[in-house]
C-alpha positions as a printed Julia matrix, in Angstrom:
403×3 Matrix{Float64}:
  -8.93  28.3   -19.36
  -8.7   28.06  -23.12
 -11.89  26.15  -25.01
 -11.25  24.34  -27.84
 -13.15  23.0   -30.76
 -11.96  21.11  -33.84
 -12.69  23.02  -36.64
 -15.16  21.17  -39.06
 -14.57  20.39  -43.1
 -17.73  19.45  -43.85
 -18.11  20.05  -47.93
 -19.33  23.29  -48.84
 -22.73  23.97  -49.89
 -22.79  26.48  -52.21
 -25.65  28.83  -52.64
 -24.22  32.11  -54.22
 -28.39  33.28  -54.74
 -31.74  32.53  -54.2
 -32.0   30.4   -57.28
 -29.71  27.85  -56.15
 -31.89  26.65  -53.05
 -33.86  24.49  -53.05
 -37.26  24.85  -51.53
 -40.21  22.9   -50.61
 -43.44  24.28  -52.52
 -45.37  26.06  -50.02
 -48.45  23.58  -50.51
 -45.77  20.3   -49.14
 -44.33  22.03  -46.22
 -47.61  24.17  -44.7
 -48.84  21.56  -41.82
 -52.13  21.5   -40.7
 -52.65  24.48  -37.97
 -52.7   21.39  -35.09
 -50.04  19.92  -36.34
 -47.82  22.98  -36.69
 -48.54  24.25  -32.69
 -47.77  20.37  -31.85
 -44.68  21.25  -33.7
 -43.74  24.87  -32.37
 -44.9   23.75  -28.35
 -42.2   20.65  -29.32
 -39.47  23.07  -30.37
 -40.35  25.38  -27.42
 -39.55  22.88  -25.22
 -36.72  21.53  -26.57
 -35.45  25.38  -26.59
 -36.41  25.59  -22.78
 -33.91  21.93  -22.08
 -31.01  23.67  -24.5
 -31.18  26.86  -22.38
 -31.45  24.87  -18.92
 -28.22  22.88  -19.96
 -26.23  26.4   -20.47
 -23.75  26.19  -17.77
 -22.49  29.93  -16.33
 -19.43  30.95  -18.33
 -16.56  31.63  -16.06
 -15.47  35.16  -14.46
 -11.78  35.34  -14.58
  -9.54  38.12  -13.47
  -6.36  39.71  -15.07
  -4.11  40.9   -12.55
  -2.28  44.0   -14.2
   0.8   45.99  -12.1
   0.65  49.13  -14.34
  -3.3   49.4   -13.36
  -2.67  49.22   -9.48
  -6.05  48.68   -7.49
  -8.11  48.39  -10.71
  -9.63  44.69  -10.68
  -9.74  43.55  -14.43
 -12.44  40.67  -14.99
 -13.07  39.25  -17.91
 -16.33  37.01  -18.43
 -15.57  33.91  -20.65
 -18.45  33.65  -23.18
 -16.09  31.14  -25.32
 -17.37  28.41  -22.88
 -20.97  28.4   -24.91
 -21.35  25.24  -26.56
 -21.63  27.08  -30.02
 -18.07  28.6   -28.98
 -19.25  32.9   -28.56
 -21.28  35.44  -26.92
 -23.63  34.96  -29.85
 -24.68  31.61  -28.19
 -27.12  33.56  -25.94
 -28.72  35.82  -28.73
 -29.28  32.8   -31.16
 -31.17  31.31  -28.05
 -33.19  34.44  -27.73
 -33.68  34.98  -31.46
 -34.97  31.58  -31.52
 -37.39  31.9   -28.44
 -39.12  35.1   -30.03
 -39.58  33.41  -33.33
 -40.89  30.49  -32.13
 -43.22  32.17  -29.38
 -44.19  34.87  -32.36
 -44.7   31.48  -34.39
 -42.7   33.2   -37.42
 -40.88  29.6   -38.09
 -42.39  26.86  -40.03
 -41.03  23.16  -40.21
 -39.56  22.32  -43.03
 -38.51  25.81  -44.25
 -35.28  27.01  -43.59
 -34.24  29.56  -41.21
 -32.25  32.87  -42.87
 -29.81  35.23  -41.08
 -26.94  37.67  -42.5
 -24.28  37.88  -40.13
 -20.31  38.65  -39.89
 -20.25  34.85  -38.96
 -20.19  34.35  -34.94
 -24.22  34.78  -34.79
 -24.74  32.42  -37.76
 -22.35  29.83  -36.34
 -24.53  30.05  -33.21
 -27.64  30.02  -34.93
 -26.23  26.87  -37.0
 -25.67  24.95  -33.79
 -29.27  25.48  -32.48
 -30.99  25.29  -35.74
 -29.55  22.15  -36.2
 -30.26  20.83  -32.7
 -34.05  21.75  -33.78
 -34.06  19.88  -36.87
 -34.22  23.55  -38.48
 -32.46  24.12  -42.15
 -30.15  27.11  -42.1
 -28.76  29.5   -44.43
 -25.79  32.6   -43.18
 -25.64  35.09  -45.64
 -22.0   36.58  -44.77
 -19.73  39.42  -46.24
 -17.2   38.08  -48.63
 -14.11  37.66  -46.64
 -15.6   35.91  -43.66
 -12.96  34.38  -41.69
 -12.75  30.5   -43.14
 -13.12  28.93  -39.67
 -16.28  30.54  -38.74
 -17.73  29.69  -42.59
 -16.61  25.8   -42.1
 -18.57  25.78  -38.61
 -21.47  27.32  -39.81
 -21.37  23.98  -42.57
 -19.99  21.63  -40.02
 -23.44  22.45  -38.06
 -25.26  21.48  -41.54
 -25.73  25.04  -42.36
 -25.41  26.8   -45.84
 -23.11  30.04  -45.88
 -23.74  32.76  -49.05
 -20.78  35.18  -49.34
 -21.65  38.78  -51.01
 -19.17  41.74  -51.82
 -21.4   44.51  -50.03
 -22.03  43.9   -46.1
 -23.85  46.84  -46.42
 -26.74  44.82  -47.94
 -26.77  41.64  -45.99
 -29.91  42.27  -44.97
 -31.33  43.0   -48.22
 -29.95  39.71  -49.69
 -31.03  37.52  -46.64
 -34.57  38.98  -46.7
 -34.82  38.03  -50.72
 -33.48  34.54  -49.72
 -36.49  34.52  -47.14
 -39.01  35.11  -49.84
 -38.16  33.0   -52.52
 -37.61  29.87  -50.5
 -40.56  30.21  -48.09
 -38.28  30.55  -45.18
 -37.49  33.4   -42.48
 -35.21  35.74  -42.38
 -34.49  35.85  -38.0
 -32.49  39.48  -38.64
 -30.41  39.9   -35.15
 -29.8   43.4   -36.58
 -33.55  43.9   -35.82
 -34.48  41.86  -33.03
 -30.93  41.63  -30.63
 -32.38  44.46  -28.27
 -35.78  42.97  -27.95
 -35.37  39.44  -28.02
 -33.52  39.36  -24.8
 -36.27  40.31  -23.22
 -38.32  37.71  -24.06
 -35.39  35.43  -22.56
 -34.93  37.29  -19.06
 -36.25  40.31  -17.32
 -33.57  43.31  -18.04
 -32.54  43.16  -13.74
 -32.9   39.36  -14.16
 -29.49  37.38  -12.92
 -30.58  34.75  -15.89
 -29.62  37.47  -18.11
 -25.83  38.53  -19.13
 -25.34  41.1   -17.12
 -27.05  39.64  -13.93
 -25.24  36.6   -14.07
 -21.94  38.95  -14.33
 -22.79  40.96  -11.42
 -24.21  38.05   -9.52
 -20.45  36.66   -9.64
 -18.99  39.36   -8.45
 -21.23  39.86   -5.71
 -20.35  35.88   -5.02
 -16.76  36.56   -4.79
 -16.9   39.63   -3.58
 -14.85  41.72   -5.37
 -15.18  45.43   -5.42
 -18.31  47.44   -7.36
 -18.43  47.25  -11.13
 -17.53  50.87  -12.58
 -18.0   49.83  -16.07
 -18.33  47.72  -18.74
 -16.55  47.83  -22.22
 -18.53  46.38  -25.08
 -17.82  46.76  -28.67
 -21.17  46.7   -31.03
 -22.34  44.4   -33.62
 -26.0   44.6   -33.21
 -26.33  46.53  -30.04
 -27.59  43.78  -28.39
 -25.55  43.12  -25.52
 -25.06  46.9   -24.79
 -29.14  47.25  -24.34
 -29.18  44.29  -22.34
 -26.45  45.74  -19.98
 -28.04  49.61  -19.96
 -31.48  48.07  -18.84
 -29.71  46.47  -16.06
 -27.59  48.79  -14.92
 -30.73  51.41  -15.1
 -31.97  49.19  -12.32
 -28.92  49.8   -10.3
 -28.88  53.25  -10.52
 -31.85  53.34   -8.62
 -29.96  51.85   -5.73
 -27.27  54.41   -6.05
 -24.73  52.47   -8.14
 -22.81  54.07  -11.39
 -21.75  51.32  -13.17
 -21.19  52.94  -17.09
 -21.3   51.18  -20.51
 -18.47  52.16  -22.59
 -18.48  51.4   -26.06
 -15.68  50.39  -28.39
 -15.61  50.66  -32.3
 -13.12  49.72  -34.63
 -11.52  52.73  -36.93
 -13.87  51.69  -40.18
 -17.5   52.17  -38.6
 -20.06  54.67  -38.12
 -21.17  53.63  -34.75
 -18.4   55.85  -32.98
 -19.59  59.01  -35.36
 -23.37  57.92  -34.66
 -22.61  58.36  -30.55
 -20.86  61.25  -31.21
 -24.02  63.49  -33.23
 -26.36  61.22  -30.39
 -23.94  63.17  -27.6
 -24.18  66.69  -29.49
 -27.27  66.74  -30.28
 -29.16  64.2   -28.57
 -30.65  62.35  -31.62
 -29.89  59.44  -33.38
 -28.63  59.68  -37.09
 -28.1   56.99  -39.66
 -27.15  59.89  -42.44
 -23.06  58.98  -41.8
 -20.28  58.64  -44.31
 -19.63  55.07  -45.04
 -15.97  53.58  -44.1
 -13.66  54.46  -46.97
 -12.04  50.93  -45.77
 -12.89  47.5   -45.22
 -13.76  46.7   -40.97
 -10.94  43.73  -40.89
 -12.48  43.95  -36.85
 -15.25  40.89  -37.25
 -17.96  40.53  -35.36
 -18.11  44.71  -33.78
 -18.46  47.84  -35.65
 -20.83  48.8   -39.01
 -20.58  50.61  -42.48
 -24.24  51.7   -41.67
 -26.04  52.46  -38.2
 -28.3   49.3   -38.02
 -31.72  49.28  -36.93
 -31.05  47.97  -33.36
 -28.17  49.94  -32.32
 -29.55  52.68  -29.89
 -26.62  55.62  -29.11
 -28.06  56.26  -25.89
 -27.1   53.17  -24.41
 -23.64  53.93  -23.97
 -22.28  56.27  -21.41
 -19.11  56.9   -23.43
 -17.31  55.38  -26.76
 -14.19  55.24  -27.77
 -12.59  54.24  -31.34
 -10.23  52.12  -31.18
  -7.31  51.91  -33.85
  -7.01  48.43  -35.13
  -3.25  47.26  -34.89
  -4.25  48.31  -31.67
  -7.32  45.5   -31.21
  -5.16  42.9   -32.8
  -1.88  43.51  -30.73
  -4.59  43.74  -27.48
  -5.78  40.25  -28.61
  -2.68  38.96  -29.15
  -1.33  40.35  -25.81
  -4.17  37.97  -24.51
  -3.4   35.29  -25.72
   0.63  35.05  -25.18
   0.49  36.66  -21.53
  -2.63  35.67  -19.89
  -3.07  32.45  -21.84
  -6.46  33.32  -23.45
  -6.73  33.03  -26.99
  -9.58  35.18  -28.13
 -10.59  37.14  -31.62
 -10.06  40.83  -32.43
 -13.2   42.26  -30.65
 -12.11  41.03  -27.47
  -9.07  42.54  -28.2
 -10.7   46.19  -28.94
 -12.74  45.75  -25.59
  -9.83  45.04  -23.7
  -7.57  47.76  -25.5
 -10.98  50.77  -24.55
 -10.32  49.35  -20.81
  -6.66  50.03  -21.22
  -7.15  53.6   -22.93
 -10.05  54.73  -20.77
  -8.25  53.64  -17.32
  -5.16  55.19  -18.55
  -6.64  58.38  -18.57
  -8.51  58.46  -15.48
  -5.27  57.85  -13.84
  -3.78  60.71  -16.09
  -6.88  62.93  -14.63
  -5.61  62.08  -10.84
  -9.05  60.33  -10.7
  -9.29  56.59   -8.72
  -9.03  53.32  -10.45
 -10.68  51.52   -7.51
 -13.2   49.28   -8.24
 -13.99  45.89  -11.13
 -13.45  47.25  -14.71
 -15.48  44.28  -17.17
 -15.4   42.98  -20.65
 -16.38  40.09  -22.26
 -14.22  37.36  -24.15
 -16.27  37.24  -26.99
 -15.09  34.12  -29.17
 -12.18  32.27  -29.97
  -8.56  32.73  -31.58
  -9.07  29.03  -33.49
 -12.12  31.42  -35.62
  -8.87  33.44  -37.07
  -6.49  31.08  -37.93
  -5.53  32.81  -41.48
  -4.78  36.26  -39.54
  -4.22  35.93  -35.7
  -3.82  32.32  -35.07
  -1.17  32.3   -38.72
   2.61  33.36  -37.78
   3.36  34.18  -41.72
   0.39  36.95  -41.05
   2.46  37.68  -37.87
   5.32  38.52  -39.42
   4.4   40.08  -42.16
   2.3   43.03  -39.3
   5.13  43.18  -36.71
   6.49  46.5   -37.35
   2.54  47.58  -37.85
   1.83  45.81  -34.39
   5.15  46.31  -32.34
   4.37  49.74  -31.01
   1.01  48.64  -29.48
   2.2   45.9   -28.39
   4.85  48.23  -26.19
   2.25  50.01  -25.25
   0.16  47.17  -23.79
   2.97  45.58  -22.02
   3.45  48.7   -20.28
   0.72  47.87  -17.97
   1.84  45.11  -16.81
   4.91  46.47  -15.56
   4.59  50.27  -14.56
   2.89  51.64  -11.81
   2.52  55.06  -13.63
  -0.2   54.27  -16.14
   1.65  55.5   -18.68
């Protein structure tokens, strides 16, 4: 159930700014116009045999006594090759730059990322003979920065994730290259991918797997945010749906230092969408979900609902996982799965039914931790922090009150 990939050591390539690349002058690396389509139609369709190869993740269930009737499935996005949900976005990110023709050989491709989307990117950059440079916040787990370089990749840390974006777009224009910016693109460039009621996409593959085994309607999904992608690719399908008389809801999850939680809230009072929001008076130690800013891609009204999510709660949730359902998975699966917990808890606190498949999505691997979940000294040093969730979890494996 578990996938597993060594992590790499290749040496580190430093590159702290943009005057430590190096670049090829514009006048070596600019192909003639025939010889750059040649070069884009080649990558295209070396794109097209990548994203044929992409095998369907696995759907598995977690059977849960305190939950009763509610079927818990969890969709295994771990299984990529690149090792995350960020497998399929890289993919997509790729296939809109190339089919925009925004990517020139020689010149290196640019992204700023918490790390899963750059080691993602990484993988396929490298499979398309593409130089690659993540621009990360300082802190980065160290497993996710040695994959990015084990993929040939060059990782720049900087204290303020607040301007990645700002440093990867200088890096862009001093080295000739192009800055791919998920934060932009996520909710468009799956459409270029898939249709939003395709079953190539996420979500249709998802549904199409229940429907195969058939197990009961999907109520909702739980998603926590990074870009927003996934949760417009879900709300475009499930609009489709609705049409046909089906409810399925996206709930979103965010960890206690973001805005995205505050940003659904004014959306939900006042039905616009505000970036003018506090900033975190803490660090988001919740990689991969959740923002100090509201970034340009993440749209409020694709969410039905949201819920923040305290974080010894996500880690404990996570670690639950992994020791009693044998899946080893980072922090943001472990927020998703804690939102299903709360938000089912609830309904059955309301008297309302918990009937019905209740999704999220195993985002990436435990091995991408291994200095906070995956180290027992960090362990030990948060179990009184993480003892009371961890109660509170195991409750629903045993009780049949929801409590």
């Amino acid at each position: 159930m578990t996938i597993t990939a060594s992590p790499s050591t290749a040496p580190f390539m430093a590159a702290t700014d943009a005057s430590t690349l190096t670049a090829t002058p514009p006048e070596q690396y600019a192909p003639h116009a025939t010889q750059r389509e040649s070069w884009r139609q080649r990558s295209l369709a070396r794109l097209a045999t990548l994203k044929a190869a992409t095998p369907v993740t696995p759907l598995l269930e977690l059977s849960l006594r305190g939950l009763g009737e509610a079927r818990i499935l969890i969709k295994d996005e771990r299984a990529h090759a690149s090792g995350s949900l960020k497998h399929r976005l890289a993919m997509s990110l790729f296939e809109q730059a190339l089919l925009k023709d925004w990517l020139t050989p020689g010149c290196p491709v640019i992204e700023a990322s918490s790390g899963s989307t750059a080691v993602s990117e990484a993988w396929l950059a490298r499979r398309l003979g593409l130089q690659f440079i993540a621009v990360v916040p300082r802190g980065t787990a160290f497993y996710k920065q040695e994959a990015i370089r084990g993929e040939g990749g060059r990782v720049v840390e900087i204290e303020d994730s607040a301007r990645l974006c700002q440093h990867a777009q200088a890096l862009a224009d001093d080295s000739g290259g192009h800055f791919i910016n998920q934060f932009r693109h996520a909710a468009t460039a799956g459409d270029r991918a898939s249709d939003g009621a395709s079953d190539t996409s996420l979500p249709g593959e998802c549904l199409a797997q229940i429907a195969a085994r058939e197990l009961p309607e999907l109520q909702a999904v739980f998603l926590g945010a990074g870009t927003g992608g996934s949760a417009a690719s879900f709300a475009r399908h499930l609009r489709h749906l609705h049409q046909a008389g089906h409810r399925a809801r996206v709930i979103g999850v965010d960890p206690e230092h973001s805005v995205y939680h505050a940003c659904w809230q004014h959306h939900r009072a006042h039905g616009t969408r505000t970036t003018r929001l506090p900033a975190p008076q803490a660090a988001n130690p919740i990689e991969g979900i959740g923002r100090p800013c509201v970034l340009e891609a993440f749209d409020p009204a694709h969410f039905d609902d949201y819920r923040r999510i305290a974080d010894a709660r996500s880690q404990a949730a996570a670690l639950w996982l992994a020791e009693h359902a044998g899946l080893e998975v980072g922090p943001s699966t472990g927020t998703a799965f804690a939102g299903l917990l709360e938000s089912l808890a609830l309904r059955r606190a309301r008297g309302e039914s918990l009937a019905g498949s209740w999704l999220l999505l195993a985002c990436d691997h435990a091995e991408r931790y291994a200095t906070t979940l995956g180290d027992p000294a960090w362990r030990a040093a948060q179990q009184s922090r993480l003892a009371p969730q961890r109660a509170w979890i195991e409750a629903f494996a045993h009780r049949n009150d929801g409590a």
